[in-house]
Coordinates of C-alpha atoms in Angstrom, one line a residue:
Chain A
M981 CA 23.3 52.9 -50.1
P982 CA 21.3 54.3 -48.2
S983 CA 22.9 57.8 -47.1
F984 CA 21.7 61.3 -45.5
Q985 CA 23.2 65.2 -46.3
T986 CA 24.0 66.3 -42.9
S987 CA 23.2 69.9 -44.6
G988 CA 24.9 73.1 -43.5
R989 CA 27.1 70.7 -40.6
H990 CA 30.7 68.7 -41.4
G991 CA 30.3 65.1 -40.6
Y992 CA 33.2 64.1 -37.3
S993 CA 32.0 61.0 -36.0
V994 CA 29.4 58.2 -36.6
Q995 CA 28.2 55.2 -34.0
F996 CA 26.1 52.3 -34.8
S997 CA 23.5 52.0 -31.8
P998 CA 24.4 48.8 -29.6
F999 CA 20.8 48.1 -29.6
F1000 CA 19.2 48.5 -32.7
P1001 CA 20.6 47.3 -35.2
H1002 CA 19.0 50.3 -38.1
R1003 CA 20.3 53.0 -35.6
L1004 CA 23.1 55.4 -35.8
A1005 CA 24.1 58.9 -34.5
C1006 CA 26.9 61.3 -36.3
A1007 CA 28.1 63.9 -34.5
S1008 CA 29.3 67.2 -36.9
C1009 CA 30.3 70.8 -37.0
Q1010 CA 29.4 73.9 -38.5
Y1011 CA 31.7 75.7 -40.5
Y1012 CA 34.0 72.7 -40.6
G1013 CA 34.7 73.2 -36.7
I1014 CA 35.9 76.5 -37.0
A1015 CA 32.9 78.5 -35.8
G1016 CA 29.3 78.0 -35.3
G1017 CA 27.6 74.9 -33.1
G1018 CA 27.3 71.5 -33.8
T1019 CA 24.5 68.9 -34.0
L1020 CA 24.0 65.5 -33.3
F1021 CA 21.8 63.4 -35.5
V1022 CA 20.4 59.9 -34.7
L1023 CA 19.3 58.3 -38.1
D1024 CA 17.0 55.1 -38.6
V1025 CA 18.6 53.1 -41.5
A1026 CA 15.4 53.2 -43.7
Q1027 CA 13.6 51.5 -47.1
D1028 CA 14.2 55.1 -49.1
G1029 CA 17.7 56.1 -47.2
L1030 CA 18.3 57.5 -43.4
R1031 CA 15.8 59.2 -41.6
P1032 CA 16.3 61.5 -38.7
V1033 CA 14.5 60.1 -35.5
Q1034 CA 16.3 63.5 -33.3
V1035 CA 18.0 65.9 -34.0
F1036 CA 19.9 67.7 -31.2
D1037 CA 21.6 71.2 -31.8
F1038 CA 24.7 72.5 -29.5
S1039 CA 26.8 75.6 -29.0
D1040 CA 29.4 74.3 -30.4
G1041 CA 30.9 71.5 -32.6
L1042 CA 30.4 67.9 -31.8
F1043 CA 33.5 66.0 -32.5
D1044 CA 33.0 62.4 -31.4
V1045 CA 29.9 60.6 -30.1
T1046 CA 29.6 56.7 -28.4
W1047 CA 26.1 55.3 -27.4
A1048 CA 25.3 53.8 -23.7
E1049 CA 25.5 50.6 -23.5
N1050 CA 23.4 50.0 -20.8
N1051 CA 20.6 52.4 -21.9
E1052 CA 18.9 52.3 -25.7
N1053 CA 18.2 56.0 -25.0
I1054 CA 21.2 57.5 -23.6
L1055 CA 24.2 59.0 -25.8
V1056 CA 27.0 60.9 -24.8
A1057 CA 28.8 63.7 -27.2
A1058 CA 32.4 65.4 -27.0
G1059 CA 31.8 69.3 -27.2
G1060 CA 34.4 72.1 -28.7
D1061 CA 33.9 73.7 -25.6
G1062 CA 35.3 71.2 -23.6
S1063 CA 32.1 69.9 -22.1
I1064 CA 30.6 65.8 -22.8
Q1065 CA 27.1 65.8 -23.1
V1066 CA 24.4 63.3 -22.2
W1067 CA 21.8 62.9 -24.3
D1068 CA 18.1 60.9 -24.2
V1069 CA 17.2 60.6 -27.9
L1070 CA 13.5 60.6 -25.9
Q1071 CA 14.4 64.1 -24.7
P1072 CA 14.1 66.6 -27.5
K1073 CA 14.9 69.3 -24.3
G1074 CA 18.5 69.2 -25.1
P1075 CA 21.0 67.3 -22.7
L1076 CA 19.9 65.7 -19.4
K1077 CA 24.1 66.5 -18.6
I1078 CA 26.8 68.9 -19.5
L1079 CA 30.0 67.7 -17.7
K1080 CA 32.5 70.1 -18.3
E1081 CA 36.5 69.7 -17.2
H1082 CA 38.5 70.1 -19.8
S1083 CA 39.7 73.2 -20.9
K1084 CA 39.7 72.5 -24.3
E1085 CA 38.0 70.8 -27.3
V1086 CA 37.1 67.1 -26.4
N1087 CA 38.2 65.2 -28.9
A1088 CA 36.8 62.1 -28.3
V1089 CA 34.2 60.0 -26.3
N1090 CA 33.9 56.3 -25.5
W1091 CA 31.6 53.7 -23.7
S1092 CA 33.3 50.9 -21.8
Q1093 CA 32.8 47.6 -23.9
T1094 CA 33.1 44.9 -21.7
R1095 CA 30.0 43.3 -19.2
N1096 CA 29.7 45.2 -15.6
E1097 CA 31.1 48.4 -16.6
N1098 CA 29.7 51.6 -17.5
L1099 CA 32.0 54.2 -17.5
V1100 CA 33.1 56.8 -20.6
V1101 CA 36.5 58.0 -21.5
S1102 CA 37.0 61.4 -22.6
S1103 CA 40.0 62.5 -24.8
S1104 CA 40.8 66.1 -24.8
W1105 CA 42.9 69.0 -26.4
D1106 CA 44.1 70.0 -22.9
N1107 CA 46.5 66.5 -23.5
L1108 CA 44.2 65.0 -20.7
I1109 CA 41.9 62.0 -20.4
K1110 CA 39.2 61.5 -17.8
V1111 CA 37.0 59.1 -16.9
W1112 CA 33.5 59.6 -15.6
D1113 CA 30.6 57.8 -14.1
V1114 CA 28.1 59.9 -16.5
S1115 CA 25.5 59.2 -13.2
Q1116 CA 28.1 61.4 -11.3
S1117 CA 28.3 65.3 -11.2
Q1118 CA 32.0 64.7 -11.5
S1119 CA 34.7 62.7 -13.7
I1120 CA 36.3 59.5 -11.4
R1121 CA 39.8 59.8 -12.7
T1122 CA 42.3 62.2 -15.0
H1123 CA 44.8 60.5 -16.7
V1124 CA 47.8 62.3 -17.4
G1125 CA 51.0 61.6 -19.5
H1126 CA 50.2 62.6 -22.9
S1127 CA 52.5 65.5 -23.7
H1128 CA 50.2 66.4 -26.8
I1129 CA 46.8 66.4 -27.9
V1130 CA 44.7 62.9 -27.1
Y1131 CA 42.5 62.6 -30.5
D1132 CA 41.1 59.1 -29.4
V1133 CA 40.3 57.0 -26.6
V1134 CA 39.0 53.8 -26.9
W1135 CA 37.9 50.8 -24.3
S1136 CA 39.2 47.0 -24.6
P1137 CA 36.6 45.0 -25.6
Q1138 CA 38.2 42.0 -23.4
L1139 CA 40.2 43.5 -20.6
P1140 CA 38.0 45.1 -18.0
G1141 CA 39.1 48.7 -17.2
T1142 CA 40.9 49.0 -19.7
F1143 CA 41.5 51.8 -22.5
A1144 CA 43.9 53.1 -25.3
S1145 CA 44.8 56.2 -26.3
A1146 CA 46.0 57.5 -29.3
S1147 CA 48.2 61.0 -29.2
G1148 CA 49.7 63.8 -31.5
D1149 CA 52.3 63.4 -29.3
R1150 CA 53.6 60.0 -31.5
T1151 CA 52.1 57.3 -28.6
V1152 CA 49.6 55.3 -27.9
R1153 CA 49.4 54.6 -24.5
V1154 CA 47.3 51.6 -23.2
W1155 CA 46.0 52.7 -19.5
D1156 CA 44.5 50.3 -16.5
I1157 CA 42.1 52.2 -14.4
R1158 CA 42.3 50.0 -11.3
G1159 CA 46.1 50.3 -11.7
G1160 CA 48.3 53.6 -10.9
D1161 CA 47.7 56.7 -12.6
S1162 CA 50.3 56.0 -15.3
C1163 CA 50.3 54.0 -18.1
A1164 CA 50.7 50.5 -18.5
V1165 CA 52.0 50.1 -21.6
L1166 CA 53.5 53.0 -24.6
I1167 CA 54.2 52.3 -27.7
Q1168 CA 56.5 54.6 -29.5
A1169 CA 54.2 54.2 -32.6
H1170 CA 55.1 56.5 -35.8
S1171 CA 57.0 59.3 -36.4
E1172 CA 54.2 61.7 -37.1
E1173 CA 51.0 62.7 -34.9
I1174 CA 48.4 59.5 -34.2
L1175 CA 45.0 60.3 -35.1
S1176 CA 43.4 57.2 -34.3
C1177 CA 44.1 53.7 -32.5
D1178 CA 41.1 50.9 -32.0
W1179 CA 41.2 46.8 -29.7
C1180 CA 41.4 43.6 -32.1
K1181 CA 37.9 42.5 -31.5
Y1182 CA 39.4 38.8 -31.1
D1183 CA 42.5 38.8 -29.7
K1184 CA 43.5 40.5 -26.5
N1185 CA 46.4 41.9 -27.0
Q1186 CA 45.9 43.2 -30.3
L1187 CA 45.6 47.2 -31.0
F1188 CA 45.9 49.3 -34.3
S1189 CA 46.9 52.8 -34.6
G1190 CA 46.6 55.4 -38.0
S1191 CA 48.5 58.0 -38.1
V1192 CA 49.3 61.3 -40.4
D1193 CA 52.3 59.5 -41.7
G1194 CA 49.3 57.4 -43.8
L1195 CA 50.2 54.4 -42.0
I1196 CA 48.4 51.8 -40.3
R1197 CA 49.9 49.6 -37.4
G1198 CA 49.4 46.4 -35.5
W1199 CA 50.8 46.5 -32.2
D1200 CA 50.9 43.3 -29.6
I1201 CA 51.0 45.1 -26.5
R1202 CA 52.8 42.6 -24.8
S1203 CA 55.4 42.9 -27.1
P1204 CA 55.1 47.0 -28.4
R1205 CA 58.6 47.6 -29.6
L1206 CA 57.7 46.8 -33.0
P1207 CA 54.5 46.5 -35.3
F1208 CA 53.7 42.9 -36.0
C1209 CA 52.0 44.5 -39.0
E1210 CA 52.4 47.6 -41.6
L1211 CA 49.8 48.5 -43.6
R1212 CA 50.5 51.1 -46.6
G1213 CA 48.1 52.6 -48.8
H1214 CA 46.6 55.4 -47.9
E1215 CA 48.2 59.1 -49.3
Y1216 CA 47.7 61.3 -46.3
A1217 CA 46.9 61.2 -42.4
I1218 CA 44.6 58.3 -41.5
R1219 CA 41.9 59.7 -39.7
R1220 CA 39.8 56.6 -38.2
V1221 CA 40.7 52.9 -37.5
R1222 CA 38.2 50.4 -36.5
A1223 CA 38.5 47.2 -36.1
N1224 CA 35.8 44.4 -38.1
P1225 CA 33.3 43.2 -34.8
F1226 CA 32.8 39.7 -36.7
L1227 CA 36.7 38.9 -38.6
G1228 CA 39.6 39.7 -36.2
T1229 CA 42.0 40.3 -39.8
S1230 CA 40.0 42.8 -40.6
L1231 CA 40.4 46.3 -40.4
A1232 CA 38.6 49.6 -42.2
T1233 CA 40.3 53.2 -42.4
T1234 CA 38.8 56.7 -43.0
S1235 CA 41.7 59.4 -44.4
Y1236 CA 42.6 62.9 -45.6
D1237 CA 42.7 61.6 -49.1
F1238 CA 38.9 61.2 -49.0
T1239 CA 38.9 57.6 -49.3
V1240 CA 37.4 54.5 -47.2
R1241 CA 39.8 51.3 -46.9
T1242 CA 39.4 47.8 -45.8
W1243 CA 42.4 45.2 -45.2
D1244 CA 43.6 41.8 -44.0
T1245 CA 45.6 42.4 -41.2
S1246 CA 47.0 38.8 -41.4
Q1247 CA 48.5 38.9 -45.1
Q1248 CA 48.9 42.7 -44.4
R1249 CA 47.2 44.0 -47.5
M1250 CA 44.9 46.4 -48.9
L1251 CA 41.2 44.9 -50.2
E1252 CA 39.1 47.8 -51.0
T1253 CA 39.2 51.6 -51.6
I1254 CA 35.8 52.5 -51.3
Q1255 CA 35.3 56.6 -52.9
H1256 CA 32.1 58.0 -52.5
H1257 CA 33.4 60.9 -50.5
T1258 CA 34.6 64.4 -51.9
E1259 CA 36.0 65.8 -48.3
F1260 CA 38.2 64.9 -46.1
V1261 CA 36.5 61.2 -44.4
Y1262 CA 36.0 61.6 -40.8
G1263 CA 33.8 58.9 -38.6
L1264 CA 33.3 55.4 -39.3
D1265 CA 31.8 52.2 -37.7
F1266 CA 31.1 49.0 -37.7
N1267 CA 27.2 47.7 -37.0
I1268 CA 28.2 45.1 -34.5
H1269 CA 24.4 43.6 -35.5
V1270 CA 24.7 43.3 -39.1
P1271 CA 28.0 41.7 -40.4
G1272 CA 30.5 43.4 -42.6
Q1273 CA 28.1 46.8 -42.7
I1274 CA 29.9 50.0 -42.4
A1275 CA 28.4 53.8 -41.7
D1276 CA 30.7 56.4 -42.7
C1277 CA 30.6 60.6 -42.4
A1278 CA 33.1 63.7 -44.2
W1279 CA 32.9 67.2 -44.2
D1280 CA 31.5 66.8 -47.7
G1281 CA 28.0 66.9 -45.2
V1282 CA 26.7 63.2 -46.2
I1283 CA 27.1 60.0 -44.1
Q1284 CA 27.0 56.4 -46.0
V1285 CA 26.1 53.2 -44.9
Y1286 CA 27.3 50.5 -46.6
Q1287 CA 28.3 46.9 -46.8
P1288 CA 32.3 46.2 -48.2
Q1289 CA 32.5 43.1 -49.8
S1290 CA 35.6 42.0 -48.6
C1291 CA 34.3 43.0 -45.2
V1292 CA 32.0 40.2 -45.1
P1293 CA 33.0 37.6 -43.2
P1294 CA 33.2 34.5 -45.3
Chain B
M424 CA 55.6 56.6 -15.6
A425 CA 59.2 56.4 -15.7
D426 CA 58.5 55.6 -19.3
A427 CA 56.3 58.5 -19.7
Q428 CA 58.6 61.5 -18.0
T429 CA 61.5 59.6 -20.2
D430 CA 59.0 60.1 -23.6
E431 CA 58.2 63.4 -22.4
K432 CA 61.2 64.6 -21.9
A433 CA 63.2 63.3 -25.7
D434 CA 59.9 64.9 -26.9
E435 CA 61.0 68.3 -25.3
T436 CA 64.7 68.4 -26.4
Q437 CA 63.7 67.0 -29.8
K438 CA 61.5 70.5 -30.4
G439 CA 63.5 72.9 -28.7
S440 CA 66.7 71.6 -30.9
S441 CA 64.4 72.0 -34.0
A442 CA 63.3 75.3 -33.2
K443 CA 67.3 76.1 -33.0
Q444 CA 67.8 75.1 -36.0
A445 CA 65.2 77.1 -37.8
S446 CA 66.3 80.2 -35.9
Q447 CA 69.9 79.4 -37.2
C448 CA 69.3 78.1 -40.4
A449 CA 67.6 81.5 -41.2
P450 CA 71.1 83.9 -41.4
E451 CA 72.9 81.2 -43.7
K452 CA 70.1 80.8 -45.7
S453 CA 70.2 84.4 -46.5
L454 CA 73.9 84.5 -46.9
N455 CA 73.3 82.5 -49.8
A456 CA 69.9 83.9 -52.0
S457 CA 73.0 85.8 -54.2
A458 CA 69.8 87.1 -57.0
S459 CA 69.4 91.1 -56.9
G460 CA 66.8 93.4 -56.5
D461 CA 63.3 92.0 -55.5
N462 CA 64.3 88.3 -56.0
N463 CA 66.5 88.8 -53.2
A464 CA 63.8 91.0 -51.6
L465 CA 61.4 88.0 -51.8
D466 CA 63.3 85.7 -50.9
N467 CA 64.6 87.4 -47.6
L468 CA 61.1 88.1 -46.8
F469 CA 60.3 84.1 -47.4
L470 CA 63.3 83.2 -45.4
R471 CA 62.4 85.4 -42.8
F472 CA 58.9 83.9 -42.9
E473 CA 60.4 80.1 -42.7
A474 CA 62.5 81.1 -39.7
F475 CA 59.7 83.1 -38.1
N476 CA 59.7 80.8 -34.5
F477 CA 55.7 80.3 -34.9
I478 CA 56.6 77.4 -32.0
E479 CA 57.2 79.3 -29.7
D480 CA 55.7 82.6 -30.2
Q481 CA 52.8 82.4 -28.0
Q482 CA 50.5 84.6 -29.5
F483 CA 50.5 82.2 -32.5
Q484 CA 49.8 78.7 -30.7
A485 CA 46.8 80.7 -28.3
G486 CA 45.1 82.1 -31.5
L487 CA 45.7 78.3 -33.3
S488 CA 44.5 76.2 -30.3
K489 CA 41.1 78.5 -30.4
I490 CA 40.7 78.3 -34.0
T491 CA 39.9 74.9 -33.9
V492 CA 41.8 74.1 -37.2
R493 CA 42.6 71.0 -35.5
P494 CA 46.5 70.4 -35.4
D495 CA 46.4 67.2 -37.0
L496 CA 45.5 69.5 -40.2
N497 CA 48.7 71.1 -39.4
T498 CA 50.7 68.8 -41.8
G499 CA 49.6 70.4 -45.0
E500 CA 48.4 73.9 -46.7
D501 CA 45.5 74.5 -43.9
L502 CA 48.9 75.3 -41.3
L503 CA 50.2 77.1 -44.2
K504 CA 47.3 79.5 -45.1
I505 CA 46.9 80.3 -40.8
K506 CA 50.4 81.1 -40.4
A507 CA 50.1 83.4 -43.4
F508 CA 47.4 85.0 -42.0
Y509 CA 48.9 85.6 -39.0
Y510 CA 53.0 86.8 -40.6
T511 CA 50.6 89.3 -42.5
K512 CA 48.9 90.5 -39.7
N513 CA 51.1 90.9 -37.1
V514 CA 55.0 91.1 -39.1
E515 CA 54.7 91.8 -42.3
P516 CA 53.1 91.6 -45.9
F517 CA 53.8 88.4 -47.3
D518 CA 52.3 86.9 -50.5
L519 CA 51.6 83.1 -49.3
R520 CA 50.9 81.8 -53.6
A521 CA 54.4 83.7 -53.9
Y522 CA 55.8 81.6 -51.2
M523 CA 54.6 78.7 -52.4
S524 CA 56.1 78.9 -56.0
W525 CA 59.3 80.0 -54.7
S526 CA 59.7 76.9 -51.7
G527 CA 58.3 74.8 -54.3
K528 CA 61.4 75.6 -56.6
Q529 CA 63.3 76.1 -53.3
A530 CA 62.2 72.0 -52.8
T531 CA 63.2 70.8 -56.3
S532 CA 66.5 72.5 -56.3
S533 CA 67.8 71.6 -52.8
S534 CA 65.2 69.5 -51.6
Q535 CA 65.9 71.7 -48.4
D536 CA 62.1 71.8 -47.9
S537 CA 60.3 68.8 -48.8
R538 CA 57.3 70.3 -46.2
A539 CA 56.5 72.8 -49.0
S540 CA 56.8 70.9 -52.0
K541 CA 54.6 68.1 -50.0
D542 CA 52.1 71.4 -49.6
L543 CA 51.9 71.9 -53.0
I544 CA 51.2 68.4 -54.7
R545 CA 48.3 68.4 -52.2
T546 CA 46.8 71.6 -53.3
S547 CA 46.9 70.7 -56.7
K548 CA 46.0 66.8 -55.8
S549 CA 42.6 68.6 -54.2
S550 CA 41.8 71.2 -57.1
T551 CA 38.1 69.2 -56.6
A552 CA 37.4 70.2 -53.4
P553 CA 36.7 73.7 -53.1
L554 CA 38.5 73.7 -49.5
H555 CA 42.1 73.0 -50.7
S556 CA 42.0 75.0 -54.5
A557 CA 45.4 77.1 -54.9
S558 CA 42.9 80.1 -56.5
L559 CA 40.3 80.1 -54.0
L560 CA 43.5 80.1 -51.5
D561 CA 44.7 82.9 -53.2
S562 CA 41.8 85.0 -53.6
H563 CA 40.7 84.7 -50.0
L564 CA 44.4 85.5 -48.9
P565 CA 44.1 89.7 -48.0
K566 CA 47.2 90.7 -50.3
T567 CA 48.4 94.1 -48.1
V568 CA 48.4 94.6 -45.0
Q569 CA 47.3 97.9 -42.9
S570 CA 49.7 97.8 -40.0
D571 CA 47.6 99.0 -37.5
G572 CA 49.8 97.5 -35.2
S573 CA 47.1 96.3 -33.1
S574 CA 47.8 93.0 -31.2
Q575 CA 44.8 91.0 -32.3
G576 CA 45.4 87.6 -29.6
D577 CA 44.0 84.8 -31.3
L578 CA 45.6 85.3 -34.8
G579 CA 42.7 88.0 -34.8
L580 CA 40.8 85.1 -35.5
K581 CA 38.2 84.0 -33.0
K582 CA 34.7 82.6 -32.4
E583 CA 32.8 85.3 -33.9
E584 CA 29.3 85.2 -33.2
S585 CA 26.5 87.0 -35.9
T586 CA 23.9 88.7 -36.1
V587 CA 21.9 86.3 -38.1
H588 CA 19.8 84.5 -35.8
E589 CA 19.0 81.0 -36.6
T590 CA 15.2 81.1 -35.3
A591 CA 15.0 78.3 -32.2
E592 CA 13.4 75.3 -32.6
S593 CA 10.1 74.7 -32.4
D594 CA 8.5 73.8 -29.0
A595 CA 9.0 70.5 -29.2
T596 CA 7.2 67.7 -27.5
V597 CA 7.5 64.7 -27.8
L598 CA 8.7 63.2 -31.5
I599 CA 9.7 59.9 -31.4
Q600 CA 7.3 60.5 -34.9
V601 CA 9.8 60.1 -37.4
E602 CA 7.9 62.5 -40.1
E603 CA 7.3 64.9 -37.1
A604 CA 11.4 65.0 -36.5
E605 CA 12.1 64.8 -40.2
N606 CA 9.2 68.0 -41.3
S607 CA 11.3 70.0 -38.0
Y608 CA 14.4 68.8 -39.2
N609 CA 14.3 70.1 -42.6
S610 CA 12.7 73.7 -41.6
R611 CA 15.3 74.3 -39.8
R612 CA 18.0 73.6 -41.8
S613 CA 16.4 75.0 -44.8
A614 CA 16.8 78.4 -43.3
V615 CA 20.4 78.4 -42.6
S616 CA 21.8 75.4 -44.8
D617 CA 21.1 76.7 -48.4
Q618 CA 22.8 79.5 -49.7
N619 CA 25.9 79.1 -47.0
E620 CA 26.5 75.4 -47.7
E621 CA 28.7 77.0 -50.6
L622 CA 31.0 78.5 -48.1
S623 CA 34.5 77.2 -48.6
F624 CA 37.1 76.3 -45.7
A625 CA 38.6 79.6 -46.8
D626 CA 35.5 81.2 -47.0
I627 CA 35.3 80.8 -43.2
V628 CA 38.6 81.0 -42.1
E629 CA 38.7 84.7 -43.9
L630 CA 35.0 85.2 -42.8
V631 CA 36.2 85.3 -39.1
Q632 CA 40.1 86.4 -39.5
S633 CA 38.5 90.1 -40.5
G634 CA 35.8 90.1 -38.0
K635 CA 32.9 89.8 -40.9
P636 CA 29.9 88.4 -39.1
I637 CA 29.3 84.6 -40.7
P638 CA 26.0 84.1 -42.4
G639 CA 23.8 81.5 -40.4
L640 CA 25.5 81.0 -37.6
A641 CA 24.3 78.6 -35.2
Q642 CA 23.2 80.1 -32.1
V643 CA 21.2 78.4 -29.6
E644 CA 22.1 78.6 -25.9
V645 CA 22.1 74.7 -24.9
V646 CA 21.3 74.3 -20.5
P647 CA 21.0 70.9 -18.7
T648 CA 17.6 69.7 -18.4
N649 CA 18.7 68.2 -15.3
E650 CA 16.1 65.3 -16.2
A651 CA 16.7 61.3 -15.2
P652 CA 17.0 59.2 -18.3
T653 CA 14.3 57.3 -20.0
P654 CA 14.1 54.0 -18.1
S655 CA 16.0 51.2 -20.4
L656 CA 13.5 48.9 -21.8
I657 CA 15.8 46.5 -23.9
P658 CA 18.7 44.6 -22.4
R659 CA 22.6 44.2 -23.2
T660 CA 22.6 42.1 -26.1
K661 CA 25.9 39.8 -26.9
K662 CA 28.6 41.5 -28.8
P663 CA 29.4 38.9 -31.9
W664 CA 32.8 38.7 -30.2
E665 CA 31.1 37.6 -27.1
E666 CA 29.5 34.6 -28.3

């Protein structure tokens, strides 16, 4: 199982490249994100582990990263200083751009998943969501509505111009950039802060949320009053929920209980508990090239790449 | 939009009322605190701490948002630690460990504060992690305060510039060569990480709070290059769900 030690850095987010099956990026912070800078790692899975291809330092913590879908060299990272930065793997001198509009830490960045759209959405401690065309110097939209920190934003893999957000105001919201400024769907999803959400890749109406209450819930955005599924098992807050790109009923989650767990949403049951970290587990991503392969990262400074049996499609 | 507004209002009403409850709760509780002498004084201290309106204390909230101990952790003992720091610094001396054992008793006897007991459980569960160990927590908390009255914003916690300077990285030319990247990575890291990796969450909070320099703090000035992206040579591949 390939792994990598982000010495002196605490991992917050990992994402596999949409272009190369062996490449991933990790956004990390020095000193738990309390003080110091951040580092963006670009790593290749090699026979003997994960090897750094590029390592970018930044003046503030980096909390999330997303790969461009229209250029294999480009990444966008979320900064503790309220900026998003555009990085190029082949240009080690520094970010091509620093776009700073958020007034507080940026928690999440995500690049469009639908074809012919190349927008980045960012969410922040300042309660705002911004939509960017990173070839321009300013954001193209700001979405106001959440009354607390917005922890996660994810574009729909099927519905053009549509993304979901998860917030400390205990709601999950769905936004359509072609519509008005307000959200299209509002889900009173949990009784505690919601740290993550993701879309099912095979049912365009399904959305999953993970909360400080330790629960994962599945929602049909056409009837969001009650969840269609609820998954119990984590002992503490759920930090990240990600849906399997090869299997519509498969989820993986990371938690402050130091574990990663895998789930079957149709049977509403936990499949595997993976305990290879010794600290809060933050980042999680599925490889879209290797069925069932996962990368994760944690505050213990370890990035793991592995393939839980329960995530491999039959 | 109608939905969103209603929701926000509901949220605010809730917050307001719970804050009010907290402040009204305190006098009642102190009436009930019947033990005499030290115990009584301690009870009162802890009740004052519990009644303290952290939610509406602007200085506290400003500090909290600054120190990037993200609010998603706030249901646990991390928030309690921060509150204890702040309270000790700005209000009166406060022993967090004694409070935790006190609030644990309260919780079992009256089930009044299930939050506190949750904090305790979590502290003991996480004993493998230096970050959350109760002993560490204790040894890093100031036991006494010198009340100099200085009103330090941001809980007295701020991102502190270190005197230690991480040497800027090589004037790397093009490095797509893995070996090269790895070497430069290793040399850059080893200087910093080796001796500092052991610093726990509590260590860092304490250093920042006391205004001491944090060893090995990364100090890089990053400016955009404004270069054009390297041209793409690979077309977008189909996603598994687009097959």
